[in-house]
mmCIF file of C-alpha atoms and ligand atoms in Angstrom:
data_model
loop_
_atom_site.group_PDB
_atom_site.id
_atom_site.type_symbol
_atom_site.label_atom_id
_atom_site.label_comp_id
_atom_site.label_asym_id
_atom_site.label_seq_id
_atom_site.Cartn_x
_atom_site.Cartn_y
_atom_site.Cartn_z
ATOM 1 C CA MET A 1 134.937 185.539 196.300
ATOM 2 C CA ASN A 2 132.511 184.870 199.141
ATOM 3 C CA LYS A 3 134.569 184.443 202.332
ATOM 4 C CA TYR A 4 131.719 182.559 204.004
ATOM 5 C CA TYR A 5 132.337 179.665 201.614
ATOM 6 C CA ASP A 6 135.711 179.072 203.270
ATOM 7 C CA ASP A 7 134.017 177.698 206.404
ATOM 8 C CA TRP A 8 131.506 174.883 205.852
ATOM 9 C CA HIS A 9 129.945 175.592 209.259
ATOM 10 C CA ALA A 10 129.392 179.318 208.644
ATOM 11 C CA THR A 11 125.671 178.581 208.437
ATOM 12 C CA THR A 12 124.149 181.524 210.351
ATOM 13 C CA LEU A 13 124.530 185.175 209.403
ATOM 14 C CA ASP A 14 122.874 188.465 210.372
ATOM 15 C CA THR A 15 122.885 191.077 207.638
ATOM 16 C CA VAL A 16 120.860 193.892 206.039
ATOM 17 C CA ILE A 17 118.261 193.639 203.294
ATOM 18 C CA LEU A 18 119.105 195.773 200.245
ATOM 19 C CA SER A 19 115.977 195.121 198.200
ATOM 20 C CA CYS A 20 112.755 193.132 198.076
ATOM 21 C CA GLU A 21 111.462 192.415 194.593
ATOM 22 C CA LYS A 22 108.088 190.805 193.825
ATOM 23 C CA ALA A 23 108.253 187.723 191.578
ATOM 24 C CA ASP A 24 105.597 185.317 190.206
ATOM 25 C CA ASN A 25 106.322 182.766 192.911
ATOM 26 C CA GLY A 26 107.307 184.968 195.908
ATOM 27 C CA TYR A 27 109.801 187.715 196.669
ATOM 28 C CA TRP A 28 113.494 187.979 195.810
ATOM 29 C CA ILE A 29 115.284 189.345 198.907
ATOM 30 C CA THR A 30 118.752 190.698 198.130
ATOM 31 C CA THR A 31 121.022 191.071 201.153
ATOM 32 C CA GLU A 32 124.259 192.984 201.800
ATOM 33 C CA GLU A 33 126.059 189.694 202.518
ATOM 34 C CA SER A 34 125.012 186.042 202.285
ATOM 35 C CA ASN A 35 126.397 182.698 203.386
ATOM 36 C CA PHE A 36 124.069 180.780 200.993
ATOM 37 C CA TYR A 37 125.943 178.854 198.310
ATOM 38 C CA VAL A 38 124.652 179.535 194.779
ATOM 39 C CA LYS A 39 124.681 176.506 192.465
ATOM 40 C CA GLY A 40 127.873 176.124 190.438
ATOM 41 C CA GLY A 41 130.981 174.018 189.972
ATOM 42 C CA GLY A 42 128.950 170.809 190.289
ATOM 43 C CA MET A 43 127.527 171.792 193.687
ATOM 44 C CA ASP A 44 123.825 172.579 194.250
ATOM 45 C CA SER A 45 122.540 175.665 196.067
ATOM 46 C CA ASP A 46 122.130 175.677 199.838
ATOM 47 C CA LYS A 47 118.749 175.154 201.475
ATOM 48 C CA GLY A 48 117.698 177.042 204.593
ATOM 49 C CA THR A 49 115.684 180.058 205.840
ATOM 50 C CA LEU A 50 115.652 183.865 205.745
ATOM 51 C CA ASN A 51 113.976 185.360 208.837
ATOM 52 C CA GLY A 52 112.414 181.933 209.381
ATOM 53 C CA PHE A 53 110.922 181.688 205.861
ATOM 54 C CA GLU A 54 112.074 178.798 203.683
ATOM 55 C CA VAL A 55 114.493 179.888 200.956
ATOM 56 C CA LEU A 56 113.078 178.341 197.758
ATOM 57 C CA ASP A 57 115.884 179.419 195.420
ATOM 58 C CA VAL A 58 118.980 181.630 195.360
ATOM 59 C CA ARG A 59 120.702 183.515 192.552
ATOM 60 C CA MET A 60 123.552 185.958 191.968
ATOM 61 C CA THR A 61 122.473 189.479 191.092
ATOM 62 C CA SER A 62 124.213 191.436 188.323
ATOM 63 C CA ASP A 63 126.118 193.524 190.906
ATOM 64 C CA GLY A 64 127.459 190.458 192.749
ATOM 65 C CA HIS A 65 124.992 190.188 195.643
ATOM 66 C CA ILE A 66 122.936 187.120 196.455
ATOM 67 C CA ALA A 67 119.122 187.148 196.168
ATOM 68 C CA HIS A 68 116.944 184.678 198.123
ATOM 69 C CA LEU A 69 113.440 183.669 196.980
ATOM 70 C CA ILE A 70 110.895 183.422 199.831
ATOM 71 C CA GLN A 71 107.086 183.551 200.084
ATOM 72 C CA GLU A 72 106.758 186.785 202.130
ATOM 73 C CA PRO A 73 108.099 190.321 201.562
ATOM 74 C CA GLN A 74 110.838 191.412 204.002
ATOM 75 C CA THR A 75 112.692 194.662 204.760
ATOM 76 C CA GLY A 76 115.241 195.751 207.383
ATOM 77 C CA ASN A 77 117.442 193.047 208.856
ATOM 78 C CA ALA A 78 117.854 189.498 207.603
ATOM 79 C CA HIS A 79 118.763 186.465 209.661
ATOM 80 C CA LEU A 80 120.119 183.782 207.339
ATOM 81 C CA GLU A 81 120.223 180.166 208.380
ATOM 82 C CA VAL A 82 121.670 177.503 206.050
ATOM 83 C CA ASP A 83 120.413 173.917 206.569
ATOM 84 C CA LEU A 84 123.479 172.396 208.249
ATOM 85 C CA TYR A 85 122.790 168.692 207.557
ATOM 86 C CA ASP A 86 122.175 169.357 203.865
ATOM 87 C CA ARG A 87 125.255 171.643 203.656
ATOM 88 C CA GLU A 88 127.470 169.020 205.301
ATOM 89 C CA MET A 89 126.240 166.264 203.027
ATOM 90 C CA ARG A 90 126.858 168.298 199.852
ATOM 91 C CA CYS A 91 130.303 169.361 201.104
ATOM 92 C CA GLU A 92 131.186 165.711 201.771
ATOM 93 C CA ILE A 93 130.022 164.657 198.302
ATOM 94 C CA HIS A 94 131.873 167.505 196.574
ATOM 95 C CA SER A 95 135.064 167.050 198.627
ATOM 96 C CA ALA A 96 135.069 163.284 197.947
ATOM 97 C CA GLN A 97 134.988 164.110 194.234
ATOM 98 C CA HIS A 98 138.143 166.231 194.738
ATOM 99 C CA LEU A 99 139.847 163.344 196.532
ATOM 100 C CA VAL A 100 138.836 160.508 194.195
ATOM 101 C CA CYS A 101 139.324 162.439 190.942
ATOM 102 C CA GLY A 102 142.570 164.034 192.174
ATOM 103 C CA TYR A 103 143.961 160.632 193.039
ATOM 104 C CA ILE A 104 142.865 159.111 189.708
ATOM 105 C CA ASN A 105 144.396 162.072 187.786
ATOM 106 C CA LYS A 106 147.655 161.623 189.645
ATOM 107 C CA LYS A 107 148.017 157.838 189.743
ATOM 108 C CA TYR A 108 146.291 156.760 186.506
ATOM 109 C CA HIS A 109 146.678 159.965 184.428
ATOM 110 C CA ALA A 110 142.972 159.691 183.587
ATOM 111 C CA LYS A 111 141.481 163.156 183.335
ATOM 112 C CA THR A 112 138.186 164.255 184.875
ATOM 113 C CA ILE A 113 135.450 164.611 182.222
ATOM 114 C CA ALA A 114 132.337 165.269 184.337
ATOM 115 C CA PHE A 115 130.875 165.050 187.863
ATOM 116 C CA PHE A 116 127.419 163.918 188.839
ATOM 117 C CA ASN A 117 125.420 163.134 191.951
ATOM 118 C CA ASP A 118 121.834 162.405 192.935
ATOM 119 C CA ASP A 119 119.877 161.334 196.021
ATOM 120 C CA THR A 120 121.636 158.033 196.386
ATOM 121 C CA GLU A 121 125.130 158.222 194.983
ATOM 122 C CA GLU A 122 127.745 160.370 193.322
ATOM 123 C CA GLY A 123 130.439 159.841 190.770
ATOM 124 C CA ALA A 124 132.642 161.113 188.001
ATOM 125 C CA GLU A 125 133.281 160.289 184.372
ATOM 126 C CA MET A 126 137.021 159.731 184.012
ATOM 127 C CA GLY A 127 139.183 159.350 180.898
ATOM 128 C CA PHE A 128 140.294 155.786 181.637
ATOM 129 C CA THR A 129 141.137 153.666 178.607
ATOM 130 C CA ASP A 130 140.680 150.568 180.746
ATOM 131 C CA LEU A 131 139.109 149.955 184.147
ATOM 132 C CA ASN A 132 138.365 146.842 186.216
ATOM 133 C CA GLU A 133 137.281 145.789 189.725
ATOM 134 C CA GLU A 134 140.889 145.507 190.845
ATOM 135 C CA ILE A 135 141.723 149.112 189.925
ATOM 136 C CA LEU A 136 138.473 150.292 191.539
ATOM 137 C CA ALA A 137 139.397 148.475 194.779
ATOM 138 C CA GLU A 138 142.871 150.048 194.702
ATOM 139 C CA ILE A 139 141.333 153.541 194.326
ATOM 140 C CA GLU A 140 138.938 152.861 197.210
ATOM 141 C CA ASN A 141 141.671 151.531 199.518
ATOM 142 C CA THR A 142 144.081 154.378 198.824
ATOM 143 C CA CYS A 143 141.413 157.071 199.186
ATOM 144 C CA ASN A 144 140.345 155.546 202.511
ATOM 145 C CA ALA A 145 143.987 155.544 203.649
ATOM 146 C CA TYR A 146 144.140 159.296 202.854
ATOM 147 C CA ILE A 147 140.903 159.770 204.828
ATOM 148 C CA ALA A 148 142.480 157.952 207.793
ATOM 149 C CA GLU A 149 145.455 160.359 207.536
ATOM 150 C CA ASP A 150 142.913 163.204 207.850
ATOM 151 C CA LEU A 151 144.696 165.433 205.333
ATOM 152 C CA PRO A 152 143.380 169.035 205.429
ATOM 153 C CA LEU A 153 141.539 170.587 202.452
ATOM 154 C CA GLU A 154 143.388 173.885 202.278
ATOM 155 C CA ILE A 155 141.614 176.875 200.742
ATOM 156 C CA LEU A 156 144.210 179.083 199.031
ATOM 157 C CA TYR A 157 144.068 182.471 197.298
ATOM 158 C CA PRO A 158 147.124 182.149 195.030
ATOM 159 C CA THR A 159 148.566 184.743 192.678
ATOM 160 C CA ARG A 160 148.308 183.947 188.982
ATOM 161 C CA GLU A 161 151.998 182.982 188.956
ATOM 162 C CA GLU A 162 151.597 180.597 191.906
ATOM 163 C CA ALA A 163 148.494 178.998 190.422
ATOM 164 C CA MET A 164 150.157 178.527 187.026
ATOM 165 C CA ARG A 165 152.511 175.965 188.570
ATOM 166 C CA TYR A 166 149.582 173.579 189.215
ATOM 167 C CA ALA A 167 146.584 174.560 187.130
ATOM 168 C CA PRO A 168 146.074 174.904 183.366
ATOM 169 C CA GLU A 169 146.063 178.454 181.899
ATOM 170 C CA GLU A 170 142.349 178.373 180.876
ATOM 171 C CA LYS A 171 141.268 177.879 184.507
ATOM 172 C CA LEU A 172 143.041 181.060 185.642
ATOM 173 C CA GLU A 173 140.973 183.649 183.747
ATOM 174 C CA HIS A 174 139.380 185.203 186.871
ATOM 175 C CA ASP A 175 140.070 188.437 188.774
ATOM 176 C CA GLU A 176 140.490 186.607 192.052
ATOM 177 C CA LEU A 177 141.785 183.041 192.189
ATOM 178 C CA ARG A 178 140.759 180.465 194.764
ATOM 179 C CA ALA A 179 142.247 176.982 194.939
ATOM 180 C CA VAL A 180 141.647 173.815 196.951
ATOM 181 C CA LYS A 181 144.658 171.712 197.892
ATOM 182 C CA ILE A 182 144.696 168.211 199.405
ATOM 183 C CA GLY A 183 148.293 167.207 200.274
ATOM 184 C CA ASP A 184 150.000 166.336 196.996
ATOM 185 C CA ILE A 185 146.863 164.616 195.644
ATOM 186 C CA ASP A 186 144.823 167.529 194.384
ATOM 187 C CA TYR A 187 145.270 171.197 193.497
ATOM 188 C CA ASN A 188 142.249 172.624 191.745
ATOM 189 C CA MET A 189 140.755 176.045 191.137
ATOM 190 C CA CYS A 190 137.366 175.837 192.890
ATOM 191 C CA ALA A 191 134.874 178.283 194.447
ATOM 192 C CA CYS A 192 132.719 175.692 196.256
ATOM 193 C CA VAL A 193 132.344 174.878 199.952
ATOM 194 C CA HIS A 194 134.417 171.954 201.294
ATOM 195 C CA VAL A 195 134.933 169.842 204.407
ATOM 196 C CA PRO A 196 137.910 171.134 206.448
ATOM 197 C CA SER A 197 139.745 167.794 206.382
ATOM 198 C CA LEU A 198 139.291 164.307 204.971
ATOM 199 C CA ARG A 199 138.095 162.570 208.152
ATOM 200 C CA TYR A 200 134.670 164.216 207.651
ATOM 201 C CA LEU A 201 134.153 161.962 204.618
ATOM 202 C CA GLY A 202 134.031 158.948 206.966
ATOM 203 C CA MET A 203 134.870 156.583 204.141
ATOM 204 C CA VAL A 204 134.529 156.316 200.387
ATOM 205 C CA LYS A 205 132.823 153.225 198.943
ATOM 206 C CA MET A 206 133.084 152.509 195.215
ATOM 207 C CA THR A 207 129.814 150.907 194.055
ATOM 208 C CA HIS A 208 130.203 150.198 190.326
ATOM 209 C CA PHE A 209 131.467 151.507 186.994
ATOM 210 C CA GLU A 210 130.169 151.834 183.441
ATOM 211 C CA LYS A 211 131.941 152.191 180.086
ATOM 212 C CA THR A 212 131.095 155.398 178.209
ATOM 213 C CA THR A 213 132.162 156.704 174.801
ATOM 214 C CA ARG A 214 134.715 158.998 176.474
ATOM 215 C CA GLY A 215 136.029 156.702 179.227
ATOM 216 C CA TYR A 216 134.362 155.245 182.309
ATOM 217 C CA LYS A 217 131.795 156.511 184.800
ATOM 218 C CA ILE A 218 132.668 155.476 188.337
ATOM 219 C CA PHE A 219 130.024 155.594 191.057
ATOM 220 C CA PHE A 220 130.760 155.978 194.752
ATOM 221 C CA VAL A 221 129.261 157.085 198.073
ATOM 222 C CA CYS A 222 130.771 158.670 201.167
ATOM 223 C CA GLY A 223 129.905 160.110 204.587
ATOM 224 C CA LYS A 224 126.215 160.765 205.280
ATOM 225 C CA GLN A 225 125.239 159.632 201.781
ATOM 226 C CA LEU A 226 126.881 156.244 202.417
ATOM 227 C CA ASN A 227 125.086 155.993 205.735
ATOM 228 C CA ASN A 228 121.713 156.884 204.179
ATOM 229 C CA LEU A 229 122.149 154.500 201.269
ATOM 230 C CA PHE A 230 123.138 151.643 203.589
ATOM 231 C CA GLU A 231 120.109 152.370 205.768
ATOM 232 C CA ARG A 232 117.724 152.374 202.784
ATOM 233 C CA GLN A 233 119.160 149.253 201.168
ATOM 234 C CA ASN A 234 119.334 147.401 204.465
ATOM 235 C CA ARG A 235 115.710 148.187 205.285
ATOM 236 C CA LEU A 236 114.644 147.103 201.796
ATOM 237 C CA LEU A 237 116.547 143.806 202.061
ATOM 238 C CA ARG A 238 115.169 143.072 205.532
ATOM 239 C CA ASN A 239 111.611 143.701 204.330
ATOM 240 C CA LEU A 240 112.162 141.443 201.328
ATOM 241 C CA GLY A 241 113.711 138.837 203.630
ATOM 242 C CA LYS A 242 110.524 138.836 205.736
ATOM 243 C CA HIS A 243 108.476 138.564 202.552
ATOM 244 C CA PHE A 244 110.395 135.470 201.450
ATOM 245 C CA SER A 245 110.891 134.164 205.031
ATOM 246 C CA THR A 246 114.615 134.025 204.430
ATOM 247 C CA HIS A 247 117.844 135.741 205.453
ATOM 248 C CA PRO A 248 118.234 139.036 203.515
ATOM 249 C CA LEU A 249 121.430 137.743 201.897
ATOM 250 C CA GLU A 250 119.661 134.568 200.665
ATOM 251 C CA ILE A 251 116.916 136.447 198.789
ATOM 252 C CA ASP A 252 118.485 135.765 195.395
ATOM 253 C CA LYS A 253 117.950 131.999 195.918
ATOM 254 C CA SER A 254 114.284 132.602 196.743
ATOM 255 C CA VAL A 255 113.893 134.774 193.647
ATOM 256 C CA THR A 256 115.489 132.114 191.419
ATOM 257 C CA HIS A 257 113.136 129.521 192.915
ATOM 258 C CA LEU A 258 110.151 131.801 192.294
ATOM 259 C CA GLU A 259 111.222 132.359 188.682
ATOM 260 C CA GLU A 260 111.468 128.605 188.107
ATOM 261 C CA GLU A 261 108.013 128.067 189.612
ATOM 262 C CA ASN A 262 106.637 130.858 187.475
ATOM 263 C CA ARG A 263 108.106 129.331 184.310
ATOM 264 C CA ALA A 264 106.540 125.969 185.192
ATOM 265 C CA HIS A 265 103.138 127.620 185.806
ATOM 266 C CA LEU A 266 103.302 129.517 182.523
ATOM 267 C CA SER A 267 104.075 126.365 180.610
ATOM 268 C CA GLN A 268 101.175 124.592 182.350
ATOM 269 C CA ILE A 269 98.846 127.471 181.476
ATOM 270 C CA LYS A 270 99.979 127.327 177.833
ATOM 271 C CA HIS A 271 99.278 123.611 177.750
ATOM 272 C CA LEU A 272 95.786 124.113 179.221
ATOM 273 C CA GLU A 273 95.057 126.939 176.758
ATOM 274 C CA GLU A 274 96.016 124.647 173.861
ATOM 275 C CA GLU A 275 93.693 121.947 175.189
ATOM 276 C CA LYS A 276 90.939 124.504 175.511
ATOM 277 C CA CYS A 277 91.486 125.649 171.915
ATOM 278 C CA ASP A 278 91.318 122.077 170.600
ATOM 279 C CA HIS A 279 88.179 121.451 172.615
ATOM 280 C CA LEU A 280 86.458 124.624 171.339
ATOM 281 C CA ALA A 281 87.554 123.928 167.751
ATOM 282 C CA ASP A 282 86.103 120.416 167.981
ATOM 283 C CA LYS A 283 82.831 121.743 169.370
ATOM 284 C CA TYR A 284 82.334 124.457 166.721
ATOM 285 C CA LEU A 285 83.403 122.252 163.786
ATOM 286 C CA ARG A 286 80.554 119.873 164.709
ATOM 287 C CA ASP A 287 78.160 122.841 165.063
ATOM 288 C CA PRO A 288 75.534 122.914 162.262
ATOM 289 C CA ARG A 289 75.872 126.756 161.889
ATOM 290 C CA GLY A 290 77.954 127.929 158.937
ATOM 291 C CA ILE A 291 78.290 131.454 160.348
ATOM 292 C CA ILE A 292 78.933 131.372 164.117
ATOM 293 C CA ALA A 293 78.660 134.456 166.370
ATOM 294 C CA GLU A 294 80.030 133.893 169.880
ATOM 295 C CA GLU A 295 81.070 135.971 172.872
ATOM 296 C CA PHE A 296 83.919 134.725 175.111
ATOM 297 C CA VAL A 297 85.381 136.214 178.274
ATOM 298 C CA ASN A 298 89.133 136.855 178.609
ATOM 299 C CA LEU A 299 90.093 134.313 175.976
ATOM 300 C CA ASP A 300 93.889 134.146 175.564
ATOM 301 C CA ASN A 301 94.960 136.146 172.515
ATOM 302 C CA ALA A 302 96.838 133.271 170.876
ATOM 303 C CA VAL A 303 93.917 130.869 171.468
ATOM 304 C CA PHE A 304 91.503 133.436 170.026
ATOM 305 C CA SER A 305 93.487 133.747 166.758
ATOM 306 C CA LYS A 306 94.245 130.031 166.482
ATOM 307 C CA LEU A 307 90.611 129.056 167.048
ATOM 308 C CA ALA A 308 89.461 131.430 164.300
ATOM 309 C CA ALA A 309 92.120 130.029 161.922
ATOM 310 C CA ILE A 310 91.150 126.374 162.587
ATOM 311 C CA LEU A 311 87.448 127.095 162.106
ATOM 312 C CA THR A 312 87.872 129.063 158.864
ATOM 313 C CA SER A 313 90.047 126.341 157.364
ATOM 314 C CA GLY A 314 87.227 123.922 158.408
ATOM 315 C CA GLY A 315 84.793 125.982 156.315
ATOM 316 C CA LYS A 316 83.193 128.107 159.068
ATOM 317 C CA THR A 317 82.683 131.865 159.149
ATOM 318 C CA VAL A 318 83.249 133.303 162.651
ATOM 319 C CA LEU A 319 82.068 136.542 164.296
ATOM 320 C CA PHE A 320 83.900 136.333 167.635
ATOM 321 C CA LEU A 321 84.142 138.709 170.575
ATOM 322 C CA SER A 322 86.327 138.243 173.652
ATOM 323 C CA ARG A 323 85.379 140.548 176.518
ATOM 324 C CA GLU A 324 88.062 142.124 178.676
ATOM 325 C CA GLY A 325 86.649 144.423 181.358
ATOM 326 C CA LYS A 326 84.309 146.879 179.664
ATOM 327 C CA GLY A 327 85.985 146.462 176.275
ATOM 328 C CA ALA A 328 86.370 143.553 173.871
ATOM 329 C CA ARG A 329 88.583 142.190 171.129
ATOM 330 C CA PHE A 330 86.995 140.907 167.938
ATOM 331 C CA ILE A 331 87.850 138.610 165.048
ATOM 332 C CA PHE A 332 85.601 138.295 162.007
ATOM 333 C CA ALA A 333 86.959 135.658 159.611
ATOM 334 C CA LYS A 334 85.737 133.413 156.799
ATOM 335 C CA PRO A 335 87.043 131.070 154.118
ATOM 336 C CA LYS A 336 87.982 133.221 151.071
ATOM 337 C CA ASP A 337 85.150 131.831 148.951
ATOM 338 C CA ALA A 338 82.434 132.097 151.683
ATOM 339 C CA PRO A 339 79.572 134.530 150.943
ATOM 340 C CA ALA A 340 79.390 136.538 154.248
ATOM 341 C CA ASP A 341 80.002 140.297 153.875
ATOM 342 C CA LEU A 342 82.406 140.934 156.797
ATOM 343 C CA THR A 343 83.003 144.557 155.711
ATOM 344 C CA GLY A 344 79.253 145.212 155.866
ATOM 345 C CA ILE A 345 78.966 143.507 159.278
ATOM 346 C CA LEU A 346 81.821 145.603 160.717
ATOM 347 C CA LYS A 347 80.111 148.713 159.341
ATOM 348 C CA LYS A 348 76.917 147.776 161.239
ATOM 349 C CA VAL A 349 78.934 147.343 164.460
ATOM 350 C CA LYS A 350 80.530 150.761 163.906
ATOM 351 C CA GLU A 351 77.026 152.259 163.788
ATOM 352 C CA ILE A 352 76.475 151.334 167.453
ATOM 353 C CA THR A 353 79.970 151.664 168.995
ATOM 354 C CA GLU A 354 83.551 152.850 168.458
ATOM 355 C CA VAL A 355 85.722 150.197 166.770
ATOM 356 C CA ARG A 356 89.512 150.136 166.289
ATOM 357 C CA GLY A 357 91.185 147.910 163.733
ATOM 358 C CA GLY A 358 90.222 146.310 160.439
ATOM 359 C CA GLY A 359 91.884 144.044 157.890
ATOM 360 C CA ALA A 360 91.179 142.114 154.684
ATOM 361 C CA PRO A 361 87.611 141.359 153.455
ATOM 362 C CA PHE A 362 88.015 137.728 154.700
ATOM 363 C CA ARG A 363 89.715 138.495 158.052
ATOM 364 C CA MET A 364 89.224 141.516 160.306
ATOM 365 C CA GLN A 365 90.339 142.032 163.840
ATOM 366 C CA GLY A 366 90.699 144.766 166.404
ATOM 367 C CA SER A 367 89.170 146.086 169.583
ATOM 368 C CA ILE A 368 86.036 147.765 170.839
ATOM 369 C CA PRO A 369 87.202 150.049 173.714
ATOM 370 C CA SER A 370 83.774 150.159 175.372
ATOM 371 C CA CYS A 371 81.648 147.244 174.173
ATOM 372 C CA PRO A 372 77.865 147.541 174.701
ATOM 373 C CA ASP A 373 75.863 144.368 175.439
ATOM 374 C CA ASN A 374 73.918 144.609 172.153
ATOM 375 C CA VAL A 375 76.976 143.989 169.920
ATOM 376 C CA ILE A 376 76.701 140.200 170.289
ATOM 377 C CA ALA A 377 72.939 140.379 169.635
ATOM 378 C CA LEU A 378 73.685 142.288 166.426
ATOM 379 C CA LEU A 379 76.257 139.669 165.340
ATOM 380 C CA LYS A 380 73.801 136.849 166.103
ATOM 381 C CA GLU A 381 71.490 138.351 163.434
ATOM 382 C CA PHE A 382 74.073 137.377 160.791
ATOM 383 C CA GLU A 383 74.251 133.732 161.933
ATOM 384 C CA ASP A 384 73.331 131.141 159.375
HETATM 385 ZN ZN1 ZN B 1 135.752 172.134 195.208
#
């Protein structure tokens, strides 16, 4: 057991370098002692520096020392400095998991299935058969009452017999046992770093929960993480409030209003597109050409298909392009008994540019990723 993990503020240490080993991405510096936490038990590795160089990774060596990855080779003495803010935040998150899960185990007899945490929040998957907002609020209130009591997180080194009174047999298969105890709420075998007492968590805020196949995931924040999340969300809401010229807590009304306006605009656009389609259909049905080659720009997809369908049922053969940026969509269509050889025409187009798509001999459609200007001129040659 690493005694430095008993004190969350044991963040500086002077020690001796045992070896310096070249790696692909730097040098692994193994030291006699180390206060750096190595990822495990749901807690990430510490960040910090060795002789002023950023520690990029840490690992346990086979003989139980800790190796630190840095960019430069080092020999002699090592001055280790763990990033205190980052250490405190991870200790708060981990310790809050002890508190919340310990309380849920005790009060609701729901066992802990898994822990998780990321940049913004933390949580645990718990073996609840049922969970609701009321229970979540009760957990939050009681945990915050424990925080107000400032119960200590005691680090114990029990004998196997002592530990057996609280912990299951399978968790006791280690040479040296280390336990964390919070009043009568939690007693757990754990080798991580913890806050000394609950007041350092500030408060625990439950955010939401999700049903899983094994129980429920509950999400919460505490301490610095709570502060950071509030800061980020508050800034976001204030910016959005400025955007909508409204109070941050009234943004949902503005969004609903915007959605309604958007729906009205979309329906107006659809109506106009339909009018446009009817107008174009009318124009081309009166056109003396039997085979019509035309190039449009950004014609709505539905209008494009509908127009081709109306014209073919009116007896016309169409060779249509609709340009979009440097590419184009195409539809070649004809009445089934019309003479035009659409397969042959598409083959000609393929001779001058890349074409995607195809179809039946009387209706072909697809896209031309990069459509040269001479495609429409080529199609015009087949007009009749
Ligand atoms: Zn722990």
